[in-house]
Amino acid sequence: MGVWDGILLGLGVALQPHNVLFALLGCLVGTLVGVLPGLGPTATIAILMPLTFGLDPVTGLIALAGIYYGAQYGGSTTSILLRLPGEASSVVTALDGHAMTRNGRGGAALSIAALASFFAGTMGTLFMAAFAPVLVVVVLKFGAPEYFMLMFLGLITSVVLAQGSVIRALAMILVGLLLGMAGTDVNSGQYRYDFGFYELLNGVPFVPLVVGLFGIADILVTLERAAKDDAPPLLHKISSLWPWKSEMRRAAPAAARGTVVGLFLGLLPGGGALLSSFMAYSVEKRISKTPEKFGSGLVEGVAAPEAANNAGAQTAFLPLLTLGIPSNAIMALMVGAMMVHGIIPGPRVMTAQPDLFWGLIASMWVGNLMLLVINLPLVGIWVQLLRIRYHVMFPIILTVSAVGIYGVEFTTFDIYLTAIFGVLGYLMHKWRCEPAPLLLAFVLGPMMEEYFRRAMLVGRGDPMIFLTHPISAGMLVVAIILLISMIFPSIQSFRRKAFAE
């Protein structure tokens, strides 16, 4: 099937009435999530994921994807108008976006952010449609050693790109691998790490883990912050939504550069929207003739990061759909959702289930068009929602979480497990340990174990098989170089400075 045939097939799937409806619902929920500080897309997808299990797999994944990239739009609204980033990827947008609001150009900043995001989303869709078939052909030639080493490299890269201490990130990966090993060993039939609970014989349940680590933990952290500062936000008057021609002339190339940055950084493990937006802002500041003016209301400081975060959010799906490997925590959630629906993510999805593969890609463009149309007219409504106190919202969120978790296996054990992981997630936040590497390791761990055993069978127990295969050996060398490089003080200093910026 050619690229254009695939796109037409995808549009036919994405434009079915029920898929359009759930894409719209996902985009609206995602925008709301992006607007409300403290409730990120990771936690929301974790909480709402059980509610999609009764849907058709394509429809459920379209709704979850809509929440993800819808949050990238919504986060820019409060960043620009209130200097309250609803999303981490919108932090840099607040610098120049809110300055434009103070200068009376808040409406123009919102329009530029929306247009840059739509342009990046369109390019992201075309990029995925063009390169996905090429990657699938290459990946189908991978054997067990290559797959194992690719996952190993992904985990190492996520450590390097994780904020904070490398030691903490490595510790989180080890914890994730241990949690992923719990349950019955497929080969020997032995029980591992079940602690006497028969509910753990099939492994640690995915949904309680993610809802606890991200959903419940986020609620606890946000409640703690809300108790310290519960003042209503100050809303500036929104000016005309039409940008000036001079603003558009400066914003267009910045959006194009931000899109290119996002397209490629979104592919990296641990990358996605967050890394893309920060890097795009840094690029604009470095190439500018007046870098000292950044932060005072330059349109380039709005267009570039907004284009980058939306492009990065979309191309993060490419490793998932072609390699079966999640590049960040949200993609790990998508892997869990696909597996619950009986779908094994990887290169064979494109040939075995082309309606799902191309339908999901096409739905991203449809969703971006929806977001462009619905977001600007509803700016006033989104901002007013910020006046709702969090102590009113969190009981509703907890109730939805509990119902969704119980509805998966109909057992109260999952509720208790969620509470335990929620406390663990809160403590991890206090200890400055990121949960994302843990989740990536939890998802990849069982697959790595399987491919390692296959490689050992092919190599008849000789570990040199990872070195005799050129691609596997090359990825191992890259992983070792990345780990060793983190020892050097100059690289550690550069890494700390980059995250500080």
PDB file of C-alpha atoms in Angstrom, residues 65-315:
ATOM      1  CA  ALA A  65      -4.337  10.533  21.261  1.00  0.00           C
ATOM      2  CA  GLY A  66      -6.709  13.528  21.142  1.00  0.00           C
ATOM      3  CA  ILE A  67      -6.203  14.074  24.861  1.00  0.00           C
ATOM      4  CA  TYR A  68      -2.430  14.074  24.364  1.00  0.00           C
ATOM      5  CA  TYR A  69      -2.062  16.628  21.584  1.00  0.00           C
ATOM      6  CA  GLY A  70      -5.101  18.590  22.769  1.00  0.00           C
ATOM      7  CA  ALA A  71      -3.213  19.266  25.997  1.00  0.00           C
ATOM      8  CA  GLN A  72      -0.426  20.885  23.977  1.00  0.00           C
ATOM      9  CA  TYR A  73      -2.952  23.443  22.670  1.00  0.00           C
ATOM     10  CA  GLY A  74      -4.643  24.053  25.994  1.00  0.00           C
ATOM     11  CA  GLY A  75      -1.423  24.635  27.877  1.00  0.00           C
ATOM     12  CA  SER A  76      -0.597  27.640  25.714  1.00  0.00           C
ATOM     13  CA  THR A  77      -3.837  29.457  26.603  1.00  0.00           C
ATOM     14  CA  THR A  78      -3.132  29.926  30.290  1.00  0.00           C
ATOM     15  CA  SER A  79       0.584  30.366  29.654  1.00  0.00           C
ATOM     16  CA  ILE A  80      -0.120  33.344  27.405  1.00  0.00           C
ATOM     17  CA  LEU A  81      -2.996  34.945  29.303  1.00  0.00           C
ATOM     18  CA  LEU A  82      -2.147  34.175  32.925  1.00  0.00           C
ATOM     19  CA  ARG A  83       1.492  33.024  32.976  1.00  0.00           C
ATOM     20  CA  LEU A  84       0.195  29.735  34.399  1.00  0.00           C
ATOM     21  CA  PRO A  85       1.550  26.900  32.239  1.00  0.00           C
ATOM     22  CA  GLY A  86      -1.076  24.173  32.226  1.00  0.00           C
ATOM     23  CA  GLU A  87       1.534  21.872  30.682  1.00  0.00           C
ATOM     24  CA  ALA A  88       5.268  21.545  31.243  1.00  0.00           C
ATOM     25  CA  SER A  89       5.826  21.923  27.497  1.00  0.00           C
ATOM     26  CA  SER A  90       4.146  25.357  27.668  1.00  0.00           C
ATOM     27  CA  VAL A  91       6.515  26.797  30.259  1.00  0.00           C
ATOM     28  CA  VAL A  92       8.701  28.592  27.722  1.00  0.00           C
ATOM     29  CA  THR A  93       5.629  29.917  25.889  1.00  0.00           C
ATOM     30  CA  ALA A  94       4.719  31.826  29.056  1.00  0.00           C
ATOM     31  CA  LEU A  95       7.896  33.924  28.845  1.00  0.00           C
ATOM     32  CA  ASP A  96       7.094  35.877  25.672  1.00  0.00           C
ATOM     33  CA  GLY A  97       3.419  34.925  25.407  1.00  0.00           C
ATOM     34  CA  HIS A  98       2.440  36.585  28.685  1.00  0.00           C
ATOM     35  CA  ALA A  99       4.673  39.559  27.896  1.00  0.00           C
ATOM     36  CA  MET A 100       2.642  40.015  24.676  1.00  0.00           C
ATOM     37  CA  THR A 101      -0.529  39.942  26.796  1.00  0.00           C
ATOM     38  CA  ARG A 102       0.842  42.674  29.042  1.00  0.00           C
ATOM     39  CA  ASN A 103       1.694  44.624  25.891  1.00  0.00           C
ATOM     40  CA  GLY A 104      -1.910  44.368  24.693  1.00  0.00           C
ATOM     41  CA  ARG A 105      -1.232  41.609  22.110  1.00  0.00           C
ATOM     42  CA  GLY A 106      -2.583  38.603  24.006  1.00  0.00           C
ATOM     43  CA  GLY A 107      -5.134  37.775  21.322  1.00  0.00           C
ATOM     44  CA  ALA A 108      -2.464  37.849  18.615  1.00  0.00           C
ATOM     45  CA  ALA A 109      -0.259  35.573  20.724  1.00  0.00           C
ATOM     46  CA  LEU A 110      -3.107  33.048  21.036  1.00  0.00           C
ATOM     47  CA  SER A 111      -3.689  33.092  17.256  1.00  0.00           C
ATOM     48  CA  ILE A 112      -0.001  32.690  16.480  1.00  0.00           C
ATOM     49  CA  ALA A 113       0.240  29.779  18.940  1.00  0.00           C
ATOM     50  CA  ALA A 114      -2.809  28.087  17.393  1.00  0.00           C
ATOM     51  CA  LEU A 115      -1.671  28.586  13.775  1.00  0.00           C
ATOM     52  CA  ALA A 116       1.881  27.446  14.546  1.00  0.00           C
ATOM     53  CA  SER A 117       0.534  24.339  16.288  1.00  0.00           C
ATOM     54  CA  PHE A 118      -1.771  23.521  13.365  1.00  0.00           C
ATOM     55  CA  PHE A 119       1.055  23.948  10.851  1.00  0.00           C
ATOM     56  CA  ALA A 120       3.327  21.721  12.935  1.00  0.00           C
ATOM     57  CA  GLY A 121       0.553  19.159  13.349  1.00  0.00           C
ATOM     58  CA  THR A 122       0.009  19.028   9.589  1.00  0.00           C
ATOM     59  CA  MET A 123       3.737  18.598   8.941  1.00  0.00           C
ATOM     60  CA  GLY A 124       3.905  15.967  11.689  1.00  0.00           C
ATOM     61  CA  THR A 125       1.125  13.959  10.067  1.00  0.00           C
ATOM     62  CA  LEU A 126       2.812  14.091   6.645  1.00  0.00           C
ATOM     63  CA  PHE A 127       6.178  13.225   8.206  1.00  0.00           C
ATOM     64  CA  MET A 128       4.738  10.157   9.902  1.00  0.00           C
ATOM     65  CA  ALA A 129       2.878   9.055   6.788  1.00  0.00           C
ATOM     66  CA  ALA A 130       6.028   9.377   4.660  1.00  0.00           C
ATOM     67  CA  PHE A 131       8.585   7.781   6.959  1.00  0.00           C
ATOM     68  CA  ALA A 132       6.536   5.127   8.760  1.00  0.00           C
ATOM     69  CA  PRO A 133       6.476   2.698   5.787  1.00  0.00           C
ATOM     70  CA  VAL A 134      10.257   3.110   5.339  1.00  0.00           C
ATOM     71  CA  LEU A 135      10.938   2.398   9.012  1.00  0.00           C
ATOM     72  CA  VAL A 136       8.641  -0.620   8.973  1.00  0.00           C
ATOM     73  CA  VAL A 137      10.569  -2.167   6.076  1.00  0.00           C
ATOM     74  CA  VAL A 138      13.863  -1.663   7.935  1.00  0.00           C
ATOM     75  CA  VAL A 139      12.565  -2.899  11.296  1.00  0.00           C
ATOM     76  CA  LEU A 140      11.110  -6.068   9.799  1.00  0.00           C
ATOM     77  CA  LYS A 141      14.715  -7.116   9.154  1.00  0.00           C
ATOM     78  CA  PHE A 142      15.583  -6.811  12.867  1.00  0.00           C
ATOM     79  CA  GLY A 143      16.241  -9.993  14.834  1.00  0.00           C
ATOM     80  CA  ALA A 144      16.069 -10.645  18.561  1.00  0.00           C
ATOM     81  CA  PRO A 145      19.532  -9.140  19.317  1.00  0.00           C
ATOM     82  CA  GLU A 146      18.677  -5.909  17.494  1.00  0.00           C
ATOM     83  CA  TYR A 147      15.321  -5.557  19.247  1.00  0.00           C
ATOM     84  CA  PHE A 148      16.839  -6.163  22.674  1.00  0.00           C
ATOM     85  CA  MET A 149      19.649  -3.689  22.113  1.00  0.00           C
ATOM     86  CA  LEU A 150      17.255  -1.102  20.661  1.00  0.00           C
ATOM     87  CA  MET A 151      15.167  -1.244  23.849  1.00  0.00           C
ATOM     88  CA  PHE A 152      18.314  -1.118  25.993  1.00  0.00           C
ATOM     89  CA  LEU A 153      19.491   1.967  24.097  1.00  0.00           C
ATOM     90  CA  GLY A 154      16.065   3.545  24.558  1.00  0.00           C
ATOM     91  CA  LEU A 155      16.245   3.109  28.329  1.00  0.00           C
ATOM     92  CA  ILE A 156      19.774   4.543  28.477  1.00  0.00           C
ATOM     93  CA  THR A 157      18.724   7.541  26.372  1.00  0.00           C
ATOM     94  CA  SER A 158      15.766   8.167  28.658  1.00  0.00           C
ATOM     95  CA  VAL A 159      18.207   8.271  31.591  1.00  0.00           C
ATOM     96  CA  VAL A 160      20.398  10.859  29.867  1.00  0.00           C
ATOM     97  CA  LEU A 161      17.403  13.034  28.970  1.00  0.00           C
ATOM     98  CA  ALA A 162      15.713  12.685  32.368  1.00  0.00           C
ATOM     99  CA  GLN A 163      15.804  15.752  34.592  1.00  0.00           C
ATOM    100  CA  GLY A 164      17.730  15.536  37.844  1.00  0.00           C
ATOM    101  CA  SER A 165      20.235  12.957  38.987  1.00  0.00           C
ATOM    102  CA  VAL A 166      21.348  10.203  36.605  1.00  0.00           C
ATOM    103  CA  ILE A 167      21.658   7.858  39.599  1.00  0.00           C
ATOM    104  CA  ARG A 168      18.004   8.461  40.488  1.00  0.00           C
ATOM    105  CA  ALA A 169      16.923   7.843  36.893  1.00  0.00           C
ATOM    106  CA  LEU A 170      18.892   4.571  36.797  1.00  0.00           C
ATOM    107  CA  ALA A 171      17.302   3.555  40.100  1.00  0.00           C
ATOM    108  CA  MET A 172      13.844   4.212  38.666  1.00  0.00           C
ATOM    109  CA  ILE A 173      14.658   2.029  35.653  1.00  0.00           C
ATOM    110  CA  LEU A 174      15.767  -0.817  37.915  1.00  0.00           C
ATOM    111  CA  VAL A 175      12.560  -0.529  39.951  1.00  0.00           C
ATOM    112  CA  GLY A 176      10.528  -0.560  36.735  1.00  0.00           C
ATOM    113  CA  LEU A 177      12.341  -3.651  35.457  1.00  0.00           C
ATOM    114  CA  LEU A 178      11.717  -5.463  38.762  1.00  0.00           C
ATOM    115  CA  LEU A 179       8.019  -4.576  38.689  1.00  0.00           C
ATOM    116  CA  GLY A 180       7.824  -5.756  35.076  1.00  0.00           C
ATOM    117  CA  MET A 181       9.296  -9.156  36.040  1.00  0.00           C
ATOM    118  CA  ALA A 182       6.572  -9.896  38.605  1.00  0.00           C
ATOM    119  CA  GLY A 183       4.184 -12.720  37.793  1.00  0.00           C
ATOM    120  CA  THR A 184       4.539 -16.150  36.219  1.00  0.00           C
ATOM    121  CA  ASP A 185       7.651 -16.896  34.188  1.00  0.00           C
ATOM    122  CA  VAL A 186       6.446 -17.965  30.748  1.00  0.00           C
ATOM    123  CA  ASN A 187       9.235 -20.497  30.171  1.00  0.00           C
ATOM    124  CA  SER A 188       9.534 -22.197  33.548  1.00  0.00           C
ATOM    125  CA  GLY A 189       6.088 -21.551  35.009  1.00  0.00           C
ATOM    126  CA  GLN A 190       7.671 -20.317  38.245  1.00  0.00           C
ATOM    127  CA  TYR A 191       6.040 -17.515  40.238  1.00  0.00           C
ATOM    128  CA  ARG A 192       8.147 -14.386  40.696  1.00  0.00           C
ATOM    129  CA  TYR A 193       7.661 -11.489  43.116  1.00  0.00           C
ATOM    130  CA  ASP A 194       3.986 -12.276  43.804  1.00  0.00           C
ATOM    131  CA  PHE A 195       4.396 -11.926  47.613  1.00  0.00           C
ATOM    132  CA  GLY A 196       1.702 -14.551  48.119  1.00  0.00           C
ATOM    133  CA  PHE A 197      -1.033 -12.607  46.270  1.00  0.00           C
ATOM    134  CA  TYR A 198      -2.675 -14.652  43.540  1.00  0.00           C
ATOM    135  CA  GLU A 199      -3.772 -11.368  41.895  1.00  0.00           C
ATOM    136  CA  LEU A 200      -0.098 -10.802  40.978  1.00  0.00           C
ATOM    137  CA  LEU A 201       0.381 -14.158  39.245  1.00  0.00           C
ATOM    138  CA  ASN A 202      -0.210 -12.440  35.889  1.00  0.00           C
ATOM    139  CA  GLY A 203       2.098  -9.578  36.817  1.00  0.00           C
ATOM    140  CA  VAL A 204       1.592  -6.135  38.300  1.00  0.00           C
ATOM    141  CA  PRO A 205      -1.584  -4.719  36.696  1.00  0.00           C
ATOM    142  CA  PHE A 206      -0.785  -1.867  34.295  1.00  0.00           C
ATOM    143  CA  VAL A 207      -3.756   0.398  35.006  1.00  0.00           C
ATOM    144  CA  PRO A 208      -3.392   0.608  38.844  1.00  0.00           C
ATOM    145  CA  LEU A 209       0.325   1.279  38.399  1.00  0.00           C
ATOM    146  CA  VAL A 210      -0.075   4.214  36.024  1.00  0.00           C
ATOM    147  CA  VAL A 211      -3.139   5.691  37.729  1.00  0.00           C
ATOM    148  CA  GLY A 212      -1.354   5.560  41.070  1.00  0.00           C
ATOM    149  CA  LEU A 213       2.055   6.855  39.950  1.00  0.00           C
ATOM    150  CA  PHE A 214       0.657   9.641  37.780  1.00  0.00           C
ATOM    151  CA  GLY A 215      -3.000  10.273  38.643  1.00  0.00           C
ATOM    152  CA  ILE A 216      -3.190   9.865  42.433  1.00  0.00           C
ATOM    153  CA  ALA A 217       0.333  11.212  42.996  1.00  0.00           C
ATOM    154  CA  ASP A 218      -0.465  14.313  40.904  1.00  0.00           C
ATOM    155  CA  ILE A 219      -3.614  14.901  42.939  1.00  0.00           C
ATOM    156  CA  LEU A 220      -1.650  14.737  46.200  1.00  0.00           C
ATOM    157  CA  VAL A 221       1.061  17.091  44.913  1.00  0.00           C
ATOM    158  CA  THR A 222      -1.478  19.558  43.502  1.00  0.00           C
ATOM    159  CA  LEU A 223      -3.509  19.539  46.726  1.00  0.00           C
ATOM    160  CA  GLU A 224      -0.351  20.380  48.636  1.00  0.00           C
ATOM    161  CA  ARG A 225       0.342  23.315  46.324  1.00  0.00           C
ATOM    162  CA  ALA A 226      -3.280  24.491  46.367  1.00  0.00           C
ATOM    163  CA  ALA A 227      -3.219  24.632  50.158  1.00  0.00           C
ATOM    164  CA  LYS A 228      -0.341  27.108  49.959  1.00  0.00           C
ATOM    165  CA  ASP A 229      -1.751  29.325  47.192  1.00  0.00           C
ATOM    166  CA  ASP A 230      -5.479  29.341  46.524  1.00  0.00           C
ATOM    167  CA  ALA A 231      -5.804  32.870  45.113  1.00  0.00           C
ATOM    168  CA  PRO A 232      -7.890  33.281  41.930  1.00  0.00           C
ATOM    169  CA  PRO A 233      -5.870  34.150  38.813  1.00  0.00           C
ATOM    170  CA  LEU A 234      -5.783  37.698  37.465  1.00  0.00           C
ATOM    171  CA  LEU A 235      -7.130  37.753  33.899  1.00  0.00           C
ATOM    172  CA  HIS A 236      -5.854  40.373  31.471  1.00  0.00           C
ATOM    173  CA  LYS A 237      -8.178  41.733  28.813  1.00  0.00           C
ATOM    174  CA  ILE A 238      -7.938  39.799  25.541  1.00  0.00           C
ATOM    175  CA  SER A 239      -7.088  41.981  22.553  1.00  0.00           C
ATOM    176  CA  SER A 240      -7.961  41.377  18.905  1.00  0.00           C
ATOM    177  CA  LEU A 241      -7.164  37.862  17.724  1.00  0.00           C
ATOM    178  CA  TRP A 242      -5.702  39.074  14.417  1.00  0.00           C
ATOM    179  CA  PRO A 243      -1.872  39.280  14.325  1.00  0.00           C
ATOM    180  CA  TRP A 244      -0.194  42.145  12.498  1.00  0.00           C
ATOM    181  CA  LYS A 245       1.526  41.432   9.174  1.00  0.00           C
ATOM    182  CA  SER A 246       4.895  42.184  10.742  1.00  0.00           C
ATOM    183  CA  GLU A 247       4.170  39.658  13.490  1.00  0.00           C
ATOM    184  CA  MET A 248       3.219  36.985  10.968  1.00  0.00           C
ATOM    185  CA  ARG A 249       6.375  37.623   8.906  1.00  0.00           C
ATOM    186  CA  ARG A 250       8.508  36.994  11.985  1.00  0.00           C
ATOM    187  CA  ALA A 251       6.408  34.125  13.325  1.00  0.00           C
ATOM    188  CA  ALA A 252       6.275  32.050  10.114  1.00  0.00           C
ATOM    189  CA  PRO A 253       9.999  31.142   9.857  1.00  0.00           C
ATOM    190  CA  ALA A 254      10.164  30.605  13.620  1.00  0.00           C
ATOM    191  CA  ALA A 255       7.251  28.158  13.411  1.00  0.00           C
ATOM    192  CA  ALA A 256       8.965  26.346  10.532  1.00  0.00           C
ATOM    193  CA  ARG A 257      12.208  25.998  12.503  1.00  0.00           C
ATOM    194  CA  GLY A 258      10.319  24.877  15.600  1.00  0.00           C
ATOM    195  CA  THR A 259       8.484  22.269  13.532  1.00  0.00           C
ATOM    196  CA  VAL A 260      11.755  20.790  12.250  1.00  0.00           C
ATOM    197  CA  VAL A 261      13.131  20.639  15.802  1.00  0.00           C
ATOM    198  CA  GLY A 262       9.977  18.944  17.084  1.00  0.00           C
ATOM    199  CA  LEU A 263       9.786  16.424  14.230  1.00  0.00           C
ATOM    200  CA  PHE A 264      13.156  14.936  15.112  1.00  0.00           C
ATOM    201  CA  LEU A 265      13.353  15.419  18.883  1.00  0.00           C
ATOM    202  CA  GLY A 266       9.934  13.802  19.266  1.00  0.00           C
ATOM    203  CA  LEU A 267      11.487  10.541  18.078  1.00  0.00           C
ATOM    204  CA  LEU A 268      13.992  10.397  20.947  1.00  0.00           C
ATOM    205  CA  PRO A 269      13.282   8.328  24.061  1.00  0.00           C
ATOM    206  CA  GLY A 270      12.357  10.798  26.781  1.00  0.00           C
ATOM    207  CA  GLY A 271      11.888  13.528  24.168  1.00  0.00           C
ATOM    208  CA  GLY A 272       8.453  14.435  22.869  1.00  0.00           C
ATOM    209  CA  ALA A 273       6.767  17.782  23.395  1.00  0.00           C
ATOM    210  CA  LEU A 274       8.700  18.932  26.474  1.00  0.00           C
ATOM    211  CA  LEU A 275      12.231  18.635  25.124  1.00  0.00           C
ATOM    212  CA  SER A 276      11.138  19.952  21.713  1.00  0.00           C
ATOM    213  CA  SER A 277       9.631  23.181  23.041  1.00  0.00           C
ATOM    214  CA  PHE A 278      12.645  24.029  25.205  1.00  0.00           C
ATOM    215  CA  MET A 279      15.114  23.286  22.406  1.00  0.00           C
ATOM    216  CA  ALA A 280      13.145  25.320  19.842  1.00  0.00           C
ATOM    217  CA  TYR A 281      13.093  28.350  22.147  1.00  0.00           C
ATOM    218  CA  SER A 282      16.826  27.973  22.737  1.00  0.00           C
ATOM    219  CA  VAL A 283      17.487  27.781  18.966  1.00  0.00           C
ATOM    220  CA  GLU A 284      15.477  30.955  18.314  1.00  0.00           C
ATOM    221  CA  LYS A 285      17.326  32.798  21.049  1.00  0.00           C
ATOM    222  CA  ARG A 286      20.728  31.725  19.723  1.00  0.00           C
ATOM    223  CA  ILE A 287      20.113  32.710  16.088  1.00  0.00           C
ATOM    224  CA  SER A 288      18.365  35.985  16.953  1.00  0.00           C
ATOM    225  CA  LYS A 289      20.197  39.268  16.381  1.00  0.00           C
ATOM    226  CA  THR A 290      18.559  40.615  19.550  1.00  0.00           C
ATOM    227  CA  PRO A 291      18.561  37.715  22.046  1.00  0.00           C
ATOM    228  CA  GLU A 292      18.302  40.139  24.955  1.00  0.00           C
ATOM    229  CA  LYS A 293      14.742  41.012  23.864  1.00  0.00           C
ATOM    230  CA  PHE A 294      13.460  37.476  24.434  1.00  0.00           C
ATOM    231  CA  GLY A 295      11.071  37.506  27.362  1.00  0.00           C
ATOM    232  CA  SER A 296       9.760  40.968  26.474  1.00  0.00           C
ATOM    233  CA  GLY A 297       7.079  39.818  24.035  1.00  0.00           C
ATOM    234  CA  LEU A 298       8.668  38.505  20.817  1.00  0.00           C
ATOM    235  CA  VAL A 299       6.383  36.455  18.568  1.00  0.00           C
ATOM    236  CA  GLU A 300       9.274  34.106  17.775  1.00  0.00           C
ATOM    237  CA  GLY A 301       9.240  33.063  21.437  1.00  0.00           C
ATOM    238  CA  VAL A 302       5.625  31.939  21.021  1.00  0.00           C
ATOM    239  CA  ALA A 303       5.574  30.449  17.509  1.00  0.00           C
ATOM    240  CA  ALA A 304       8.711  28.294  17.768  1.00  0.00           C
ATOM    241  CA  PRO A 305       8.007  26.395  21.036  1.00  0.00           C
ATOM    242  CA  GLU A 306       4.313  25.948  20.229  1.00  0.00           C
ATOM    243  CA  ALA A 307       5.130  24.471  16.818  1.00  0.00           C
ATOM    244  CA  ALA A 308       7.852  22.292  18.323  1.00  0.00           C
ATOM    245  CA  ASN A 309       5.749  20.851  21.144  1.00  0.00           C
ATOM    246  CA  ASN A 310       2.921  19.900  18.794  1.00  0.00           C
ATOM    247  CA  ALA A 311       5.269  18.355  16.215  1.00  0.00           C
ATOM    248  CA  GLY A 312       7.113  16.483  18.972  1.00  0.00           C
ATOM    249  CA  ALA A 313       3.852  15.243  20.460  1.00  0.00           C
ATOM    250  CA  GLN A 314       2.876  13.670  17.135  1.00  0.00           C
ATOM    251  CA  THR A 315       6.160  12.171  15.988  1.00  0.00           C
TER     252      THR A 315
END
